[in-house]
Amino acid sequence: MTAIPSLDDLRATFGGRLLTDPTEMAPFLTDWRGKWTGRALAVAQPDRATDVAAVLRWCHEHQVPVVPQGGNTGLSGGSVPDDSGRALLLSLTRLNRVREVDVLNNTLTVEAGVTLAQVQAAALAAERLFPLSLAAKGSCTIGGNLATNAGGVQVLRYGNARELCLGLEVVTAEGELWGGLRALRKDNTGYDLRDLYIGSEGTLGVITAAVLKLFPLPAAQAVALAAVPSPADAVKLLQQAQAVLGAQLTAFELISDTCLGLVEKHVPGSRRPLADAAPWYVLIEASDAEDQSHADAAIEALLESALEQGLASDAAVSSSLAQFEALWALRENISESQGAEGKTIKHDIALPISRIAEFIEATDAAITSTFPSVRLVVFGHLGDGNLHYNLSPAVGRTGAGHAADFLALEAPLNRLVHDAVAARGGSISAEHGLGVLRRDESTRYKSAVELGLMRALKDALDPLGLMNPGKFLG
Amino acid sequence: MTAIPSLDDLRATFGGRLLTDPTEMAPFLTDWRGKWTGRALAVAQPDRATDVAAVLRWCHEHQVPVVPQGGNTGLSGGSVPDDSGRALLLSLTRLNRVREVDVLNNTLTVEAGVTLAQVQAAALAAERLFPLSLAAKGSCTIGGNLATNAGGVQVLRYGNARELCLGLEVVTAEGELWGGLRALRKDNTGYDLRDLYIGSEGTLGVITAAVLKLFPLPAAQAVALAAVPSPADAVKLLQQAQAVLGAQLTAFELISDTCLGLVEKHVPGSRRPLADAAPWYVLIEASDAEDQSHADAAIEALLESALEQGLASDAAVSSSLAQFEALWALRENISESQGAEGKTIKHDIALPISRIAEFIEATDAAITSTFPSVRLVVFGHLGDGNLHYNLSPAVGRTGAGHAADFLALEAPLNRLVHDAVAARGGSISAEHGLGVLRRDESTRYKSAVELGLMRALKDALDPLGLMNPGKFLG
């Protein structure tokens, strides 16, 4: 290990801010939920991509580890340094320029620190849609969204962050600037560097700007909540929605009755819109290029057919913007409502859609028989095969003692759930990434060949092992 | 260099065929157009992925270069060995099993040697669409399609081969089998190995199987041919088509009048469907989840508006399957008709759509002023920003002497066209790959940083440099 080099030297190399005051640094060293806290040598906030390159050259020269950070809103601890205090925290939030809006090409070129809400607003100002959307959109940055390959509710139609990006500008671990900001739908001239950096969680290099895809704004949208007897019926209804709505189908979410109950309990003014309770619900969104009546007719025809076949027992369709938002709020408030019930154990898993119903049945049964003190709070993006298979303490088990007992079950519950996922060809991190939360587990579920290939790529692009240490392969 | 090892030894290591007879080997050593011919140590035709692994382990042990080959239908010479005779030709055509059809998950798992037509048929048998389609579909294999990230006419809606693949099985350069056949829409657990192998043209490893995405079959389709005054008007019409048709827009092709004239001349029974000639045409396809009348109404409304605004001067819409096919045949027969006119010089380029009209104007002018003996035969996938910016000898310049004169212009014409593409942020190979055709030019248009990163990946995954030598970075 080399001695810690002079920060005055670093400060002189780049345009931007270098924070060393502990109070100023504190917000960068803890994630927003307060689950992980680390220490850092300093916080660098460069102004431009060339400044990022200067910072990384300095780090490379002095063998200083680097933790890149966007909006610091991740759920897996990927943007927080370890507690060694050796790493430089590299905040990208000052790279916040919209560089180009190309309406004819349906592309937007933005710097990494632009927030997702600002990206959406820039698209809307050009009468276009940027479809990626997350709860943290006001704080999360597009650089972080791409570094973690963020998902969200419209992946079914538009894809993950990966599918929404055409080109990248990246600073390598050695401080070189790769200008890959291509605004092209087709380019077969060599290896796909873009997709290698996307989803690499800052462990290979630092994304400083991106070319994003834009889409036409839908003319109208409609949303429905349908009560369904079982996850298997929900999957059958998804099939029919895909056939009937085609690409008009922009969201298909599964929600357990437990989830809706928690929202009703904790969110003032919210209520189930259907008269009778059902064990499961699906939220279906249609986006239409024609008009509102066409959107409504399509989703109503789908529901009518589902009711006739017994795939749904009841359904409500939005007939105003307020109702549209109220139905979506039921889905969007689940996570917060679960939090209000006490400690949580969360699993962000993906499965082949054909395996989901049987997975839920088998895993629910295994948990309720082995862990009676645990409550299932299951919802997710059924159209993507992505479940938030979450757990809370059973009803009535509140208080500090119960919380500790519950959290003591985290390791065996993770093992049970993730083994069940792996046995069905699934993923233990669908959209939240590995960070520190799933770092060690990820190696359990990957073959030696796959880990070997990924290690070879890590060593090729970050030979000194400086990029985001303590995270994937670090 | 080591001595050439015993082929008997190789033959004993794997299940499948090993060809050494020159007559039997010949079809594997020349591309289908006869532009490139090489030599090989032998042709190995393994039966299964584990046999491919055995072949590659033997090659790695004996440092024998390997040229992977699918249907040998590429346009850039990527599947033909050099003339050293040192390489083993590895044909994947005997890996031809459909491993799994998962209708509920909308996925199909196939081995690399299954032809594209067979993939389409397997999807259709499950009442699903696999949207990738190319002229060579009866012969090209899905492994080759993925290794070259093939494009085609429906990329606008469904994406390139890359976007149609969820998971891969790959044999590495060292002969290890990576089982990455995930049938998941979301998986954020490490680096994106899948997209690194896709488009790498056999220079990093060998794809042996893939999980492909399926889509609902459209209920109806309609196609229109519209005469447009200029490429700039075609781009404006594309914008309107995207707004009005949304994801129903499944193809948007640009065709010059010269192209249609060649088809009329060389393809018996074909004729322009519009009364008056125009300099340019667009072919627009709408695919509909509802029914034929809805599809027809949508495309007719678009054309009516375009005629009113002067973006189109005339238009014809298909009103039967025969007309649908006849209109598509005008587009699909361009390449063959151009070939019937003599030698060709072709450019498969991509540009931001906002730069295409100006590119065509400037490049057409530069070529006609500097190279009066050259005729422009321009068409392509306008919706993807992908032009086949092709050239033929001027009218009347037939015969061997003229052909030689024409081909002598290939290097300066390539330079002119590709420099114009690069100046506008474009790509010199949109969908055909680099192979040997664009291998050397690719390095001219890439930065040292980009080439350095790609070289690092090549060295990491193929440290002995055995995979497809003489192609990209080989």
mmCIF file of N, CA, C and O in Angstrom, chain A residues 410-442:
data_model
loop_
_atom_site.group_PDB
_atom_site.id
_atom_site.type_symbol
_atom_site.label_atom_id
_atom_site.label_comp_id
_atom_site.label_asym_id
_atom_site.label_seq_id
_atom_site.Cartn_x
_atom_site.Cartn_y
_atom_site.Cartn_z
ATOM 1 N N GLU A 410 -32.941 -13.184 8.534
ATOM 2 C CA GLU A 410 -32.632 -12.701 7.186
ATOM 3 C C GLU A 410 -31.778 -13.692 6.387
ATOM 4 O O GLU A 410 -32.100 -14.006 5.241
ATOM 5 N N ALA A 411 -30.722 -14.189 6.982
ATOM 6 C CA ALA A 411 -29.837 -15.090 6.237
ATOM 7 C C ALA A 411 -30.556 -16.383 5.822
ATOM 8 O O ALA A 411 -30.530 -16.744 4.630
ATOM 9 N N PRO A 412 -31.241 -17.077 6.741
ATOM 10 C CA PRO A 412 -31.930 -18.293 6.279
ATOM 11 C C PRO A 412 -33.069 -18.004 5.293
ATOM 12 O O PRO A 412 -33.307 -18.809 4.378
ATOM 13 N N LEU A 413 -33.751 -16.871 5.451
ATOM 14 C CA LEU A 413 -34.814 -16.549 4.491
ATOM 15 C C LEU A 413 -34.235 -16.211 3.120
ATOM 16 O O LEU A 413 -34.757 -16.641 2.086
ATOM 17 N N ASN A 414 -33.138 -15.445 3.101
ATOM 18 C CA ASN A 414 -32.483 -15.180 1.815
ATOM 19 C C ASN A 414 -32.102 -16.492 1.135
ATOM 20 O O ASN A 414 -32.313 -16.669 -0.075
ATOM 21 N N ARG A 415 -31.556 -17.390 1.932
ATOM 22 C CA ARG A 415 -31.110 -18.664 1.368
ATOM 23 C C ARG A 415 -32.295 -19.433 0.793
ATOM 24 O O ARG A 415 -32.246 -19.946 -0.325
ATOM 25 N N LEU A 416 -33.370 -19.471 1.544
ATOM 26 C CA LEU A 416 -34.554 -20.216 1.094
ATOM 27 C C LEU A 416 -35.095 -19.604 -0.222
ATOM 28 O O LEU A 416 -35.311 -20.304 -1.215
ATOM 29 N N VAL A 417 -35.273 -18.298 -0.204
ATOM 30 C CA VAL A 417 -35.861 -17.640 -1.385
ATOM 31 C C VAL A 417 -34.917 -17.738 -2.585
ATOM 32 O O VAL A 417 -35.328 -18.111 -3.688
ATOM 33 N N HIS A 418 -33.665 -17.423 -2.383
ATOM 34 C CA HIS A 418 -32.746 -17.380 -3.522
ATOM 35 C C HIS A 418 -32.423 -18.774 -4.061
ATOM 36 O O HIS A 418 -32.218 -18.944 -5.266
ATOM 37 N N ASP A 419 -32.384 -19.772 -3.185
ATOM 38 C CA ASP A 419 -32.220 -21.139 -3.696
ATOM 39 C C ASP A 419 -33.425 -21.537 -4.557
ATOM 40 O O ASP A 419 -33.268 -22.187 -5.603
ATOM 41 N N ALA A 420 -34.619 -21.121 -4.116
ATOM 42 C CA ALA A 420 -35.823 -21.437 -4.903
ATOM 43 C C ALA A 420 -35.788 -20.706 -6.256
ATOM 44 O O ALA A 420 -36.227 -21.242 -7.274
ATOM 45 N N VAL A 421 -35.277 -19.484 -6.260
ATOM 46 C CA VAL A 421 -35.139 -18.724 -7.501
ATOM 47 C C VAL A 421 -34.124 -19.407 -8.429
ATOM 48 O O VAL A 421 -34.385 -19.619 -9.619
ATOM 49 N N ALA A 422 -32.976 -19.762 -7.862
ATOM 50 C CA ALA A 422 -31.917 -20.360 -8.680
ATOM 51 C C ALA A 422 -32.366 -21.693 -9.266
ATOM 52 O O ALA A 422 -32.049 -22.019 -10.417
ATOM 53 N N ALA A 423 -33.135 -22.447 -8.482
ATOM 54 C CA ALA A 423 -33.589 -23.758 -8.955
ATOM 55 C C ALA A 423 -34.521 -23.627 -10.156
ATOM 56 O O ALA A 423 -34.693 -24.581 -10.914
ATOM 57 N N ARG A 424 -35.103 -22.461 -10.327
ATOM 58 C CA ARG A 424 -36.022 -22.223 -11.461
ATOM 59 C C ARG A 424 -35.410 -21.329 -12.534
ATOM 60 O O ARG A 424 -36.122 -20.725 -13.338
ATOM 61 N N GLY A 425 -34.098 -21.223 -12.537
ATOM 62 C CA GLY A 425 -33.433 -20.449 -13.585
ATOM 63 C C GLY A 425 -33.604 -18.953 -13.447
ATOM 64 O O GLY A 425 -33.554 -18.212 -14.431
ATOM 65 N N GLY A 426 -33.806 -18.485 -12.214
ATOM 66 C CA GLY A 426 -34.058 -17.067 -12.005
ATOM 67 C C GLY A 426 -32.824 -16.269 -11.617
ATOM 68 O O GLY A 426 -31.701 -16.775 -11.616
ATOM 69 N N SER A 427 -33.058 -15.003 -11.290
ATOM 70 C CA SER A 427 -31.991 -14.085 -10.897
ATOM 71 C C SER A 427 -32.259 -13.557 -9.504
ATOM 72 O O SER A 427 -33.395 -13.209 -9.173
ATOM 73 N N ILE A 428 -31.202 -13.441 -8.691
ATOM 74 C CA ILE A 428 -31.379 -12.920 -7.329
ATOM 75 C C ILE A 428 -31.314 -11.397 -7.289
ATOM 76 O O ILE A 428 -31.512 -10.804 -6.234
ATOM 77 N N SER A 429 -31.049 -10.773 -8.423
ATOM 78 C CA SER A 429 -31.179 -9.314 -8.462
ATOM 79 C C SER A 429 -31.684 -8.910 -9.835
ATOM 80 O O SER A 429 -30.936 -8.882 -10.810
ATOM 81 N N ALA A 430 -32.970 -8.627 -9.902
ATOM 82 C CA ALA A 430 -33.587 -8.328 -11.187
ATOM 83 C C ALA A 430 -33.278 -6.917 -11.633
ATOM 84 O O ALA A 430 -32.881 -6.683 -12.770
ATOM 85 N N GLU A 431 -33.464 -5.943 -10.715
ATOM 86 C CA GLU A 431 -33.286 -4.551 -11.126
ATOM 87 C C GLU A 431 -32.546 -3.694 -10.110
ATOM 88 O O GLU A 431 -32.234 -2.550 -10.408
ATOM 89 N N HIS A 432 -32.224 -4.215 -8.949
ATOM 90 C CA HIS A 432 -31.570 -3.392 -7.932
ATOM 91 C C HIS A 432 -30.052 -3.507 -7.926
ATOM 92 O O HIS A 432 -29.390 -2.747 -7.217
ATOM 93 N N GLY A 433 -29.516 -4.449 -8.682
ATOM 94 C CA GLY A 433 -28.060 -4.603 -8.708
ATOM 95 C C GLY A 433 -27.548 -5.357 -7.495
ATOM 96 O O GLY A 433 -28.316 -5.753 -6.602
ATOM 97 N N LEU A 434 -26.215 -5.538 -7.452
ATOM 98 C CA LEU A 434 -25.603 -6.325 -6.388
ATOM 99 C C LEU A 434 -25.123 -5.463 -5.231
ATOM 100 O O LEU A 434 -25.332 -5.802 -4.062
ATOM 101 N N GLY A 435 -24.471 -4.349 -5.540
ATOM 102 C CA GLY A 435 -23.951 -3.471 -4.490
ATOM 103 C C GLY A 435 -23.169 -4.249 -3.460
ATOM 104 O O GLY A 435 -22.389 -5.156 -3.787
ATOM 105 N N VAL A 436 -23.367 -3.909 -2.188
ATOM 106 C CA VAL A 436 -22.798 -4.745 -1.127
ATOM 107 C C VAL A 436 -23.843 -5.750 -0.628
ATOM 108 O O VAL A 436 -23.511 -6.804 -0.109
ATOM 109 N N LEU A 437 -25.123 -5.419 -0.848
ATOM 110 C CA LEU A 437 -26.213 -6.263 -0.346
ATOM 111 C C LEU A 437 -26.148 -7.685 -0.891
ATOM 112 O O LEU A 437 -26.347 -8.653 -0.155
ATOM 113 N N ARG A 438 -25.908 -7.830 -2.187
ATOM 114 C CA ARG A 438 -25.922 -9.160 -2.818
ATOM 115 C C ARG A 438 -24.555 -9.585 -3.347
ATOM 116 O O ARG A 438 -24.455 -10.536 -4.118
ATOM 117 N N ARG A 439 -23.530 -8.857 -2.952
ATOM 118 C CA ARG A 439 -22.187 -9.142 -3.472
ATOM 119 C C ARG A 439 -21.772 -10.591 -3.202
ATOM 120 O O ARG A 439 -21.384 -11.313 -4.116
ATOM 121 N N ASP A 440 -21.852 -11.001 -1.950
ATOM 122 C CA ASP A 440 -21.361 -12.342 -1.623
ATOM 123 C C ASP A 440 -22.286 -13.425 -2.156
ATOM 124 O O ASP A 440 -21.832 -14.447 -2.665
ATOM 125 N N GLU A 441 -23.609 -13.170 -2.041
ATOM 126 C CA GLU A 441 -24.554 -14.167 -2.560
ATOM 127 C C GLU A 441 -24.376 -14.375 -4.062
ATOM 128 O O GLU A 441 -24.630 -15.459 -4.579
ATOM 129 N N SER A 442 -24.010 -13.303 -4.793
ATOM 130 C CA SER A 442 -23.931 -13.436 -6.254
ATOM 131 C C SER A 442 -22.958 -14.533 -6.645
ATOM 132 O O SER A 442 -23.167 -15.238 -7.626
#
